[in-house]
Each structure stands twice: as structure tokens, then as C-alpha cells.
Amino acid sequence: MSPQTETKASVGFKAGVKDYKLTYYTPEYETKDTDILAAFRVTPQPGVPPEEAGAAVAAESSTGTWTTVWTDGLTSLDRYAGTCDIEPVAGEENQYIAYVAYPLDLFEEGSVTNMF
């Protein structure tokens, strides 16, 4: 197959990396009674904004992946995506708490231990 040949899999799809915070960083989000809440201590790498680091935690622990994939179009990511807000840890340089709210629909019944 020549380099100019286009396959069906590549038509209408462009792979690439996008910022997590565009989808998962939502400081205005109001939690629902059905959300599962978690807090993560985050140390962003040099040059990475804290909002992006926190959003990466929310993404990778819910529906996200480090790259755009064609299967993203098959699922309603808004229904299953975790949402994130982040706050600095008092007295700790470059330390943050990422608060993530996961929709209950993300989990199969009985799959989360120690939850009632």
C-alpha cells in the first residue's frame, strides 16, 4: 500500500494529544448525590499547570486516555467522565489536592469495594 493510500480507518479521524483540562477540569461543577467522590494529592511535573495535572488524574481514572482514539466517538464521554477541581495544599510548595467526582454510571454494580 502506497503512503498516499487512505484506509477507511483513517477517514474522518485525526489522532493527536489534547489537553485534559479542556474536558475534565470543571471547577464550577456541583456534585450530585450519586457521584463517587475522591481526593488525590498531586505534584505536577515542571511546566505542567496544576489544573492540567488534576484533570489528567480525573481523565485517566475515568474515561480518558493520553491520545485521541477513534472509539471516543462510540461512547458518550460526558456521561462517564470524571470531573475535577484542584486546590493548593497549605504550606506545601507545588502540592495540590485534586477533587474528582465520578458519575455512578462509570462503575458496574458491586465493583467498588467498601461502598454501601
Short mmCIF file of C-alpha atoms in Angstrom, two decimals:
data_model
loop_
_atom_site.label_atom_id
_atom_site.label_comp_id
_atom_site.label_asym_id
_atom_site.label_seq_id
_atom_site.Cartn_x
_atom_site.Cartn_y
_atom_site.Cartn_z
CA MET A 1 0.00 0.00 0.00
CA SER A 2 1.47 3.36 -1.01
CA PRO A 3 1.80 6.19 1.52
CA GLN A 4 -0.89 8.14 -0.35
CA THR A 5 -3.46 5.35 0.02
CA GLU A 6 -6.14 6.25 2.55
CA THR A 7 -7.76 3.48 4.55
CA LYS A 8 -11.29 3.55 5.94
CA ALA A 9 -9.95 3.66 9.49
CA SER A 10 -8.16 6.95 8.80
CA VAL A 11 -11.03 8.73 7.04
CA GLY A 12 -12.60 11.43 9.19
CA PHE A 13 -10.34 10.86 12.18
CA LYS A 14 -7.19 12.64 13.21
CA ALA A 15 -5.23 11.17 16.10
CA GLY A 16 -3.48 13.50 18.49
CA VAL A 17 -2.99 14.65 22.03
CA LYS A 18 -5.27 17.23 23.61
CA ASP A 19 -5.25 18.96 26.98
CA TYR A 20 -7.12 17.03 29.66
CA LYS A 21 -8.33 20.24 31.28
CA LEU A 22 -10.50 21.01 28.24
CA THR A 23 -12.81 18.15 29.25
CA TYR A 24 -12.11 17.16 32.84
CA TYR A 25 -11.25 20.37 34.72
CA THR A 26 -14.61 21.76 35.85
CA PRO A 27 -14.28 23.90 38.98
CA GLU A 28 -17.90 25.08 38.67
CA TYR A 29 -19.25 21.50 38.80
CA GLU A 30 -21.77 20.86 41.56
CA THR A 31 -21.64 17.31 42.88
CA LYS A 32 -24.68 15.07 42.70
CA ASP A 33 -25.92 12.68 45.37
CA THR A 34 -24.99 9.81 43.06
CA ASP A 35 -21.36 10.87 42.45
CA ILE A 36 -18.50 8.90 43.92
CA LEU A 37 -16.01 11.40 45.33
CA ALA A 38 -12.25 11.00 45.67
CA ALA A 39 -9.32 13.24 46.60
CA PHE A 40 -5.81 12.77 45.20
CA ARG A 41 -2.60 14.52 46.23
CA VAL A 42 -0.95 15.78 43.05
CA THR A 43 2.59 17.01 42.33
CA PRO A 44 2.64 18.46 38.80
CA GLN A 45 5.75 17.94 36.70
CA PRO A 46 7.75 21.09 35.90
CA GLY A 47 5.91 23.16 33.30
CA VAL A 48 2.57 21.41 33.82
CA PRO A 49 -0.18 23.63 35.25
CA PRO A 50 -1.90 22.19 38.34
CA GLU A 51 -5.28 22.24 36.54
CA GLU A 52 -3.86 20.03 33.79
CA ALA A 53 -2.29 17.63 36.32
CA GLY A 54 -5.53 17.29 38.27
CA ALA A 55 -7.55 16.89 35.10
CA ALA A 56 -5.15 14.14 33.97
CA VAL A 57 -5.94 12.22 37.17
CA ALA A 58 -9.69 12.60 36.54
CA ALA A 59 -9.29 11.57 32.91
CA GLU A 60 -7.04 8.57 33.35
CA SER A 61 -9.13 7.23 36.22
CA SER A 62 -12.40 7.54 34.30
CA THR A 63 -12.81 7.75 30.51
CA GLY A 64 -9.64 9.46 29.30
CA THR A 65 -6.54 8.29 27.56
CA TRP A 66 -3.36 10.14 26.66
CA THR A 67 -4.34 10.36 22.99
CA THR A 68 -7.46 10.81 20.92
CA VAL A 69 -8.72 7.46 19.64
CA TRP A 70 -11.43 6.65 17.12
CA THR A 71 -13.53 4.82 19.72
CA ASP A 72 -14.13 8.13 21.54
CA GLY A 73 -16.98 8.66 19.09
CA LEU A 74 -18.72 5.44 20.16
CA THR A 75 -19.32 6.42 23.79
CA SER A 76 -20.96 9.39 25.46
CA LEU A 77 -17.89 10.54 27.36
CA ASP A 78 -19.91 13.24 29.14
CA ARG A 79 -21.97 10.53 30.82
CA TYR A 80 -18.95 8.65 32.20
CA ALA A 81 -16.21 11.28 32.60
CA GLY A 82 -14.91 12.24 36.00
CA THR A 83 -14.78 15.95 36.76
CA CYS A 84 -12.04 17.73 38.66
CA ASP A 85 -11.30 20.77 40.76
CA ILE A 86 -7.90 21.40 42.33
CA GLU A 87 -6.68 23.37 45.33
CA PRO A 88 -3.18 24.02 46.68
CA VAL A 89 -2.06 22.25 49.84
CA ALA A 90 -1.48 24.89 52.52
CA GLY A 91 2.21 25.32 53.35
CA GLU A 92 3.38 22.87 50.65
CA GLU A 93 5.05 24.18 47.52
CA ASN A 94 3.85 22.59 44.26
CA GLN A 95 1.44 20.27 46.11
CA TYR A 96 -2.26 20.14 45.30
CA ILE A 97 -5.38 18.17 46.13
CA ALA A 98 -7.38 17.16 43.07
CA TYR A 99 -11.02 16.57 43.94
CA VAL A 100 -12.64 14.20 41.45
CA ALA A 101 -16.35 13.41 41.15
CA TYR A 102 -17.10 10.20 39.27
CA PRO A 103 -20.59 9.51 37.91
CA LEU A 104 -22.08 6.34 39.36
CA ASP A 105 -22.75 5.08 35.81
CA LEU A 106 -18.99 4.68 35.33
CA PHE A 107 -18.97 1.68 37.67
CA GLU A 108 -20.54 -1.75 37.35
CA GLU A 109 -22.81 -2.70 40.23
CA GLY A 110 -20.80 -4.17 43.09
CA SER A 111 -17.44 -3.23 41.54
CA VAL A 112 -16.45 -0.60 44.12
CA THR A 113 -15.35 -2.21 47.37
CA ASN A 114 -16.23 -0.72 50.74
CA MET A 115 -19.08 1.32 49.26
CA PHE A 116 -22.62 0.89 50.50
#
